[in-house]
Amino acid sequence: MGSNSCRSLRPIYFLIAVAMVFMCIESAKGSPIGVPNLSQCQLTTDTSVVPPLTTIHLNCCLPIPSGPVVDYSFDKYKVNTTRVRIAAQTASDDYIAKYREAYTLMRSLPQDDPRSFSTQANIHCAFCNGAYKQEGNDSVILQVHFSWLFLAWHRWYLYFHERILASLLGDPTFALVFWNWDDQRDGGNVIPAMFLPSNSSLYDANRNQANLPPTLVKLVPGITGNDSEIINQNLNAMYQGIVTNDNAELFMGGAYVTGTDLANSTVLNAPLGGSIENGVHNAMHFWTGDPDQPLLQDMGTFTTAARDPIFYAHHSNVDRLWDKWRYGLPGGPRADHSDPDFLNAEFYFYDENANLVKVNVADALDSSKLGYSYPNVAADDLWVNYSPPAITSGSAVEAAVSSGAPLVGAAPENGTIALGSGLTAIVDAPGNQSHADNQREVLVIQGLQVTRDTFVSVLVFVNLPNANSSTSTSSAEYVGTYNIIVDPGKTITTNVKFEIGDNLQRIGIQNDQQVVISLAVKGTQPITIQGLLIEYE
């Protein structure tokens, strides 16, 4: 080829090089979740759990205000008074009357008013059950559960819901209550009395009638025993789910960015919900919803959960526990995610003037800047300082091997493993391998896949080869529970993580090279996994 030909190709090579650099820059940019196009909405679909099986189509599409979108700032939404969210069981008669009046006013608004109770409930349905596609990737549904978005999205949801109620009352000091279900001593662990009278705006007929007071809440679905045994199992559920999971991914959930499809994720890139969402949060939704209703509604499914006023008190406690995890546990302050894809994620909500407001995650991380606070709860000490007793001594590996338990390693060497009613396996452990001080020993259930046609739980135990779905969860051998909320027809594939180092130390097997892991399934929904891995993270 002549020199002139070479010179004629140089501009092409230059353009290719520029294009490649541009592509590299683009791929390096973050891709936080953005606000969707509200004009492009689809019906949500839910399928009954209780026979006869029927498919239900619901319109959860949100009203589009005529005015411009407001970009949230602390200057625009100045804090003039700090609202204090109190425990529901401590509310006075006067406060309960005010609370009822607030919801009466909200329920009386036209359904198409962005501030109405109907629209407020639809916000949860819309962003949790597939009414909108992701901005920037319109082939993927937007979902604010199962990831690091869960806590921040719900904090903003409560923030604007509370502002609307306060505005309707004309009382800027009005604050939501929190359902103190983790309180196992001072009356929080039953449905609060203020939500029970049927002539009240706080009432919802679609609740589990078998779980009305004095029935104690069950923070692990299906646990049994007398009240004392239930309380101890509840305390351990809090300890294992909140206290021991001391890094952001374990507690808050994993990364979720534009293009991530929760319905089609793989073992390698699956995001995961955090321990607070997968554990006690989901358990309380299931415990409250009516098992005789087609969708376990209202609280038992994303589609209808926010139709029950107790939803907002439930999530107020979840929000309180985020602050407790951040600032109030042993070892000093804990850190939220710092990834720009987390901090820059954006959401839409409606304010007290029916404006559509765009917010981001970063502005939600300090609740004091949003103008509300929670009182100290003395009963928290019971679960913060809970010391689950070990009921085994020494390794159970030999006994498990003799009973035929298989060795299960990391994916993909196992293929697909069906859990059935449960699985007991031998799993390699790091033992006394050196690790950084900030690393935690973590059990990863890789590639757990289930179609969410019915509610199902996976209970995890260590060093208990015979553990099953009826085994008590009050001991150090109980690691945690992954609860899957009903959403019929939709499949989730995820990596589920549990901090396990505290359990191994309490049992005295922290230096062992292999341990026994038992997965017990509550429910009839088929579940498969791809592998089991214990590593320092």
XYZ file of C-alpha atoms in Angstrom, residues 97 210 291 523:
4
model
C -57.379 11.178 67.901
C -55.192 -14.990 64.102
C -53.626 -15.457 54.569
C -43.224 -23.184 52.396
